[in-house]
mmCIF file of C-alpha atoms and ligand atoms in Angstrom:
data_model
loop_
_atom_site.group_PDB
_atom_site.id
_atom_site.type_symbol
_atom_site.label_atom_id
_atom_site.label_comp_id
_atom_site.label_asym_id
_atom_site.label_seq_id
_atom_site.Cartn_x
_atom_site.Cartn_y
_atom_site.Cartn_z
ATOM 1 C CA UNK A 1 -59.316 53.469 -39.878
ATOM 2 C CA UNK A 2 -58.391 56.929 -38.754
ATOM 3 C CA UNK A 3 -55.144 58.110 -38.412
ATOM 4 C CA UNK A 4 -55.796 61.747 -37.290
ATOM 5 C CA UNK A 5 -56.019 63.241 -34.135
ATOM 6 C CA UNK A 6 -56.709 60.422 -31.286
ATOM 7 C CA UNK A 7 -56.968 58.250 -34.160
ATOM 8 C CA UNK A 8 -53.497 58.360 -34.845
ATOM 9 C CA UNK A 9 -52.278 57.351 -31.270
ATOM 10 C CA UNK A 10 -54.527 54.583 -31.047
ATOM 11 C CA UNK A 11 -53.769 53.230 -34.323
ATOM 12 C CA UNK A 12 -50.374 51.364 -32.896
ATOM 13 C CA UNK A 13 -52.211 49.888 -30.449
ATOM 14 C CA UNK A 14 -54.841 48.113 -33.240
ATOM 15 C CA UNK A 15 -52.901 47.292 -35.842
ATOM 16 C CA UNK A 16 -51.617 44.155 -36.920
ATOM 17 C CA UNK A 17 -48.672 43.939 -38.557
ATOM 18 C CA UNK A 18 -50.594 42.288 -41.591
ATOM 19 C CA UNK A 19 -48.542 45.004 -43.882
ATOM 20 C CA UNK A 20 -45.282 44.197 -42.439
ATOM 21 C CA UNK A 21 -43.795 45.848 -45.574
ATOM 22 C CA UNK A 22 -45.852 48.024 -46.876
ATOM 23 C CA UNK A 23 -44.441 51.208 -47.453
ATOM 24 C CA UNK A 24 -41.280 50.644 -45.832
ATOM 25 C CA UNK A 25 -39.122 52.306 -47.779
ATOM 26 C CA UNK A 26 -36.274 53.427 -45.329
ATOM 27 C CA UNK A 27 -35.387 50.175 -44.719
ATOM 28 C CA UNK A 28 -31.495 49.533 -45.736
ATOM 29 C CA UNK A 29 -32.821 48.006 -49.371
ATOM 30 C CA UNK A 30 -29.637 46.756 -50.981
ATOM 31 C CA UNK A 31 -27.166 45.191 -48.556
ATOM 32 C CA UNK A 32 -23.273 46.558 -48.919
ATOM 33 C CA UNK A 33 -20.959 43.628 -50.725
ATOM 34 C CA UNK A 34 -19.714 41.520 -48.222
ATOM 35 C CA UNK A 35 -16.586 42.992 -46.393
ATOM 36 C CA UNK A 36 -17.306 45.969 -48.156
ATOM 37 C CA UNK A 37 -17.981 48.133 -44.847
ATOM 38 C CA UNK A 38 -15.202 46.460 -42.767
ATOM 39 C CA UNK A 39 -12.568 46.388 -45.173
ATOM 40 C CA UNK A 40 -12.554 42.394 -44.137
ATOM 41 C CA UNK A 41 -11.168 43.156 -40.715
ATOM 42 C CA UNK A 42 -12.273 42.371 -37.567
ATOM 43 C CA UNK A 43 -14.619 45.522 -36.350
ATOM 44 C CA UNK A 44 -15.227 46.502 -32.808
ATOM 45 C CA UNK A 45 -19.303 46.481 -32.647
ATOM 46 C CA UNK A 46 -21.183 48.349 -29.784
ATOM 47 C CA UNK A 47 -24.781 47.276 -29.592
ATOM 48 C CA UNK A 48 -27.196 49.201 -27.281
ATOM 49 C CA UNK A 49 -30.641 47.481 -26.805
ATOM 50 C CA UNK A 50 -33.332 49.922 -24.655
ATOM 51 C CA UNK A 51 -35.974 47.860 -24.344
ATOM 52 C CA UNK A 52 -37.661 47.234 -20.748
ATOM 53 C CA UNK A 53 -39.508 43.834 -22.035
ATOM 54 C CA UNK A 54 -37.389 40.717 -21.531
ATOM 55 C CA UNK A 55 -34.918 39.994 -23.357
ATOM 56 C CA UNK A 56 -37.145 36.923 -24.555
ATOM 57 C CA UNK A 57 -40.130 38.305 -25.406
ATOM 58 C CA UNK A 58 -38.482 42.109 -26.892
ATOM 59 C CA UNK A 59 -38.886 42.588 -30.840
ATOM 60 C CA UNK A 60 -36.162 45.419 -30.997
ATOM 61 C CA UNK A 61 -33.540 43.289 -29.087
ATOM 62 C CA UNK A 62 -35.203 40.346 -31.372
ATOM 63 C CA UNK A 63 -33.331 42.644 -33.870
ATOM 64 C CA UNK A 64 -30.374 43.432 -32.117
ATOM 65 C CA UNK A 65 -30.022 39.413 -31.868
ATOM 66 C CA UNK A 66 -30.464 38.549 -35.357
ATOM 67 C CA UNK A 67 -27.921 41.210 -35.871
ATOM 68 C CA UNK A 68 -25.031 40.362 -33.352
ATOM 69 C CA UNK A 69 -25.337 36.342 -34.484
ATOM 70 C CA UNK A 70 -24.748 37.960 -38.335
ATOM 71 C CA UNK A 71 -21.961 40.438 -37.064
ATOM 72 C CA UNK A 72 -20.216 37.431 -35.396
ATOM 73 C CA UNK A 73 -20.365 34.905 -38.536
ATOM 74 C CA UNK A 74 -18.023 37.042 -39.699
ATOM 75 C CA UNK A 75 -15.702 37.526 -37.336
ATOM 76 C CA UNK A 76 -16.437 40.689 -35.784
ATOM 77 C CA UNK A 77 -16.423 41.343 -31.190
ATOM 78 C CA UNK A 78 -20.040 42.575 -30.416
ATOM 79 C CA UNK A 79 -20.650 44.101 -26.947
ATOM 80 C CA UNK A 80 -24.024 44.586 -26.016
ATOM 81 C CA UNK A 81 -24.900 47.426 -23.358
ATOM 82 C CA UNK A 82 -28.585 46.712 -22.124
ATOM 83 C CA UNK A 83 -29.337 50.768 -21.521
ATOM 84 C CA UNK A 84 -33.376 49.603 -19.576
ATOM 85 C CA UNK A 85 -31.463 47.199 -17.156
ATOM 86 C CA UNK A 86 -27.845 49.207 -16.626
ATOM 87 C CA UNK A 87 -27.349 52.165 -14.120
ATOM 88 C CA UNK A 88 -28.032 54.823 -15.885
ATOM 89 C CA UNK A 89 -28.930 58.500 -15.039
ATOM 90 C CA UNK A 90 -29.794 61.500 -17.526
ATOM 91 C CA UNK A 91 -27.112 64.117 -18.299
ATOM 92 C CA UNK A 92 -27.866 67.283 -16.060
ATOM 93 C CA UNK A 93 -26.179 69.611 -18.695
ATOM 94 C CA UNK A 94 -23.756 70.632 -15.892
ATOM 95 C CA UNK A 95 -20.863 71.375 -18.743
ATOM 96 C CA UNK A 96 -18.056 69.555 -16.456
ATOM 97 C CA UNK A 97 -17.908 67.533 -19.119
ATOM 98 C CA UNK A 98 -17.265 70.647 -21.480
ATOM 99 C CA UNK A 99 -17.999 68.106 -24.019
ATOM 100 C CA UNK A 100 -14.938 65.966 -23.709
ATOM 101 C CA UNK A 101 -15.194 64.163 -20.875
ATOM 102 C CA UNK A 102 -15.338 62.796 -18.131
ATOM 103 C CA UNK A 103 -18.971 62.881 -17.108
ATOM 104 C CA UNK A 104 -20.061 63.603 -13.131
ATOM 105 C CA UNK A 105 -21.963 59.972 -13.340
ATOM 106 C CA UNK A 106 -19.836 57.393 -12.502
ATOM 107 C CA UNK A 107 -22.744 55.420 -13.575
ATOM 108 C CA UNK A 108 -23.047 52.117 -16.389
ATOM 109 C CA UNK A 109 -22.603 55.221 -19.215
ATOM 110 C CA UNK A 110 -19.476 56.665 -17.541
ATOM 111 C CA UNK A 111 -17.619 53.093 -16.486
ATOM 112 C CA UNK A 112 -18.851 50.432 -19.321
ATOM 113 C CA UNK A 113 -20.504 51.999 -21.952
ATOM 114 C CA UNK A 114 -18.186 54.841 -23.136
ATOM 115 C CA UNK A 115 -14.793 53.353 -23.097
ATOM 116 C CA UNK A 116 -16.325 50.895 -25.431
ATOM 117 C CA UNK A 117 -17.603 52.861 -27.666
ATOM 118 C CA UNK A 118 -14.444 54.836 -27.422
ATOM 119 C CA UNK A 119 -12.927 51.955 -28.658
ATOM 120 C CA UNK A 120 -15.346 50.634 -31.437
ATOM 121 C CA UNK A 121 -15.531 51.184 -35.112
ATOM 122 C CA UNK A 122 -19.340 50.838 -35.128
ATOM 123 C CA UNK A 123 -22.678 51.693 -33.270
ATOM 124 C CA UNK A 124 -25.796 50.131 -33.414
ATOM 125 C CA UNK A 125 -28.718 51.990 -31.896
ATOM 126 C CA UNK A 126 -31.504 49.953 -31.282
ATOM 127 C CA UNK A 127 -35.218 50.785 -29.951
ATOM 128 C CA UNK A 128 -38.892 50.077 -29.562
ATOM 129 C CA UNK A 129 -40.930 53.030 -31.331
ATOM 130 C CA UNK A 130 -42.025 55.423 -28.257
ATOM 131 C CA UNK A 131 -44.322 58.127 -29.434
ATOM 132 C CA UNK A 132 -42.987 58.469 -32.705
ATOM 133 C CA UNK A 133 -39.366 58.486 -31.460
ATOM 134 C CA UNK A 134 -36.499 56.484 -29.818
ATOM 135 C CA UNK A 135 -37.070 55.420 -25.978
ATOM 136 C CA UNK A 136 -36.364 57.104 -22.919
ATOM 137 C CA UNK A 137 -33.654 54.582 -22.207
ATOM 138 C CA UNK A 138 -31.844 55.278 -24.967
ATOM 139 C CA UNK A 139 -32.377 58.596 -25.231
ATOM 140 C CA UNK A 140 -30.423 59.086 -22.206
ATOM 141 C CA UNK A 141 -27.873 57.240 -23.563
ATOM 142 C CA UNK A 142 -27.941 59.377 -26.711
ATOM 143 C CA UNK A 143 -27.940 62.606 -24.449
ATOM 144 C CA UNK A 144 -24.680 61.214 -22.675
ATOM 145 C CA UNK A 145 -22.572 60.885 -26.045
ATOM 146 C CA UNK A 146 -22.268 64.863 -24.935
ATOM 147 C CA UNK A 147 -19.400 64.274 -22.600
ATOM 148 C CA UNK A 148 -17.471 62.675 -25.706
ATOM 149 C CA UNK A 149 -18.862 64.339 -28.931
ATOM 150 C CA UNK A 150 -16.013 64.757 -30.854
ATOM 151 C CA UNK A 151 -14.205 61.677 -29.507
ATOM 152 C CA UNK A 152 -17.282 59.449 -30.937
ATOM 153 C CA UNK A 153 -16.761 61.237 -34.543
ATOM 154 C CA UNK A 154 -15.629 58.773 -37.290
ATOM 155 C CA UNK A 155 -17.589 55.921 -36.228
ATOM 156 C CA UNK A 156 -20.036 53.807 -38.168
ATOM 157 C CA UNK A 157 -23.457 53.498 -37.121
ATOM 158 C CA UNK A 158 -26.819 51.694 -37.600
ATOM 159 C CA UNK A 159 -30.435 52.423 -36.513
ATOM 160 C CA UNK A 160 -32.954 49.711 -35.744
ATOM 161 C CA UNK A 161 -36.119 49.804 -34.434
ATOM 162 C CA UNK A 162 -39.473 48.011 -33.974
ATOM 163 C CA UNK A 163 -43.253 49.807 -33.816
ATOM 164 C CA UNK A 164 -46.672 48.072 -34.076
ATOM 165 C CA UNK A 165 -48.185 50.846 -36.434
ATOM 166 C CA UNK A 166 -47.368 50.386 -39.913
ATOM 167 C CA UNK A 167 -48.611 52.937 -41.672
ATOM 168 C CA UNK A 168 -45.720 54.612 -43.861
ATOM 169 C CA UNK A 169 -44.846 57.633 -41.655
ATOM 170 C CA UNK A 170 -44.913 55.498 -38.843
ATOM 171 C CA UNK A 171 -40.754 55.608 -38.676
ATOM 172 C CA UNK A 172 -40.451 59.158 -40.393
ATOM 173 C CA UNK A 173 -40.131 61.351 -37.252
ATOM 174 C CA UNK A 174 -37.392 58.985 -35.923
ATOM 175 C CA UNK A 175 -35.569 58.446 -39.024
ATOM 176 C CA UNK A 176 -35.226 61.760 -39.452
ATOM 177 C CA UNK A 177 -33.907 62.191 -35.831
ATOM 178 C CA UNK A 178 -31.549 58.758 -36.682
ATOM 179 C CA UNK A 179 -30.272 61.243 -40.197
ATOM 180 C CA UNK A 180 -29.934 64.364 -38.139
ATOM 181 C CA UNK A 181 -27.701 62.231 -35.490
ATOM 182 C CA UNK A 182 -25.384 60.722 -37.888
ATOM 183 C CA UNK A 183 -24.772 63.880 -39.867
ATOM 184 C CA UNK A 184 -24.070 66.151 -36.029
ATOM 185 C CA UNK A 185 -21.940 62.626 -34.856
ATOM 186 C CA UNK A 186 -20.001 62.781 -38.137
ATOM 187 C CA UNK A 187 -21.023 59.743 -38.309
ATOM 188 C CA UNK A 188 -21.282 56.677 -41.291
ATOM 189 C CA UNK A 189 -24.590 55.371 -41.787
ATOM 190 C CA UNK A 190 -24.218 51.616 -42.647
ATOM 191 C CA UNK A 191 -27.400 50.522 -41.873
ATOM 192 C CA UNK A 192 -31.072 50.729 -41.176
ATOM 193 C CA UNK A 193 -33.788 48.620 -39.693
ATOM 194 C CA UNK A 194 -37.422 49.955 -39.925
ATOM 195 C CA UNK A 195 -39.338 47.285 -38.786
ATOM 196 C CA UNK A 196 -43.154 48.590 -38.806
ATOM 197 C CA UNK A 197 -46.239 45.639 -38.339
ATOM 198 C CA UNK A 198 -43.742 44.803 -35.628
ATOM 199 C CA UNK A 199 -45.445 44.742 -32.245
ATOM 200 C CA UNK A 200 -44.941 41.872 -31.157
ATOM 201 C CA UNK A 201 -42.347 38.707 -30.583
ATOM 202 C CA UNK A 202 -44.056 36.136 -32.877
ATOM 203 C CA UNK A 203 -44.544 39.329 -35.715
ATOM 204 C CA UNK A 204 -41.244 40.482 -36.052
ATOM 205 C CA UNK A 205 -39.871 36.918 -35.735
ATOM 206 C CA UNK A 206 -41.325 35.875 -39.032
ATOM 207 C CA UNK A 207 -40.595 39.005 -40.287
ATOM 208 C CA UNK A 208 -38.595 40.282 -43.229
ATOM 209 C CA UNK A 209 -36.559 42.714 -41.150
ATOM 210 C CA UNK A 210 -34.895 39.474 -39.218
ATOM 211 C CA UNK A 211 -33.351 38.800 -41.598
ATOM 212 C CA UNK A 212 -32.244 41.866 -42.712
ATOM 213 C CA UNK A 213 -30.865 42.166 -39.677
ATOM 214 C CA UNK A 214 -28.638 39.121 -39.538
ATOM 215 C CA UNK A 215 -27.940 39.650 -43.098
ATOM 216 C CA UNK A 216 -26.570 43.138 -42.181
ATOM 217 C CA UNK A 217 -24.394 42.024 -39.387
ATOM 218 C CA UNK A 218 -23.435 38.930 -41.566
ATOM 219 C CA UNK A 219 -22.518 41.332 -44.501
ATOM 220 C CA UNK A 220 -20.081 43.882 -43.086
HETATM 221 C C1 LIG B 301 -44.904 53.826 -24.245
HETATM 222 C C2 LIG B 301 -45.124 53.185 -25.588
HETATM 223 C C3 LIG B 301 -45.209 53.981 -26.702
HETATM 224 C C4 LIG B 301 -45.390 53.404 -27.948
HETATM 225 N N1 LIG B 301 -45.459 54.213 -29.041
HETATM 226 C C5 LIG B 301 -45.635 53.681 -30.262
HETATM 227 C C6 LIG B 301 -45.739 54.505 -31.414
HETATM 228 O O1 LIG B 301 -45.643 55.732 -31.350
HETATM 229 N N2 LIG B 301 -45.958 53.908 -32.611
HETATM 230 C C7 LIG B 301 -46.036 52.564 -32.739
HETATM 231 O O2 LIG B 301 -46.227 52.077 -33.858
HETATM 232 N N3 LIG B 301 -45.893 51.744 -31.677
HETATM 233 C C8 LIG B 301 -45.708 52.274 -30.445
HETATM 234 N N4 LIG B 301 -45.575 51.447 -29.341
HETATM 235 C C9 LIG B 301 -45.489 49.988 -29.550
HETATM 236 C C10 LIG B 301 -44.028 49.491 -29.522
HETATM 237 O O3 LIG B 301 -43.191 50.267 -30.340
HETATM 238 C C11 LIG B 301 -43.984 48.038 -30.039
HETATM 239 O O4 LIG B 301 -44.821 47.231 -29.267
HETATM 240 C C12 LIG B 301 -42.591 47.467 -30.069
HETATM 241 O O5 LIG B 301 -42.615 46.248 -30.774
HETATM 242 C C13 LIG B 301 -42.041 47.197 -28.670
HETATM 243 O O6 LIG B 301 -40.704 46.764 -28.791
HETATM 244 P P1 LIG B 301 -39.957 45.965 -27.619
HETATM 245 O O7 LIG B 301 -40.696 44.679 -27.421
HETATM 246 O O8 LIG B 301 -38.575 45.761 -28.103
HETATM 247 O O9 LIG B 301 -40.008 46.844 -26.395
HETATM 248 C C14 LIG B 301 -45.447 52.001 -28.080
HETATM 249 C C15 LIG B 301 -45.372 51.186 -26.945
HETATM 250 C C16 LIG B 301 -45.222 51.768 -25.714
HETATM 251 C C17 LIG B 301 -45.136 50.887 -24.476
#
């Protein structure tokens, strides 16, 4: 199969998922001792799916699922922000904000969103693979965390997303977006979900990367 040129953008839309694994070496590989990343409190969790399937037929909020049912067996308050279905409009680089807030848009971002992630000790991104990076939707909300940079520094975060291509640069481009994020957020990276071979419900369901997923959430 080629993977150059055309070849390459049509490969996600033929392949399989039959090597699930393969190659996927980004994936979070050994999971933190238990309590280790919460200290065995009670964290605040924001979860942001930006998926436009439903919610019932979505692999990335699949993901996010798994994940939230983990983060909850032990203990921890997950809010979920929905960034394809919310109000949401794309920063206009106006500077009101002059990075600290507030924003213009009085919008799902400005009203919901924020203060909660004001408030939480961990973000979890979550996203179908678009082109080799995160989706629109949440790249707006990505583009919004402007208003607040240094307010959102100190927080833990995790990446997850799905992609039907699995060939082993399939998650490089947005992993290396995810790395570059963290570092400018001063962020923690406590997690990461690479789910390649992933394109569909019934794929990632059976999937390895569920249950790294729960078993994330379940472990902090
Ligand atoms: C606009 C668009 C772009 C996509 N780009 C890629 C891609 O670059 N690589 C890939 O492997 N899959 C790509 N896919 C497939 C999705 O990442 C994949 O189907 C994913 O499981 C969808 O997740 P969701 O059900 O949570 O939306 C693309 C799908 C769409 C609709």
């Amino acid at each position: 199969m080629k993977v150059g040129g055309m070849g390459a953008m049509t490969l996600f839309l033929s392949g399989c998922g039959l090597f699930a694994l393969a190659d996927d070496k980004k994936s979070s590989e050994a999971l933190p001792e238990k309590g280790s990343v919460s200290g065995g409190s009670a964290m605040k969790i924001v979860v942001i799916t930006s998926s436009p399937h439903p919610k019932n037929e979505s692999t990335s909020i699949y993901l996010a699922d798994r994940f939230t049912e983990g983060a909850k067996s032990a203990g921890h308050e997950v809010f979920t922000f929905d960034a394809a279905n919310e109000e949401t409009n794309p920063c206009r680089g106006c500077d009101k904000c002059g990075m600290d807030g507030p924003c213009i848009f009085k919008d799902a971002i400005e009203n919901t969103l924020m203060p909660k992630m004001l408030e939480a000790d961990l973000i979890v991104l979550t996203t179908p693979l678009y082109y080799f990076g995160m989706s629109a939707q949440l790249k707006i909300i990505v583009d919004r965390f402007y208003s607040r940079t240094g307010k959102l520094h100190g927080k833990k975060s995790i990446m997850m997303a799905t992609a039907y291509n699995s060939a082993d640069w399939t998650m490089e481009a947005l992993a290396n977006h995810y790395d570059t994020l963290v570092r400018y957020m001063e962020w923690q990276d406590v997690g990461q979900v690479w789910a390649t071979g992933c394109g569909a419900r019934s794929l990632v369901e059976k999937s390895e990367f569920a249950d790294l997923a729960y078993k994330i959430g379940a472990n902090l």
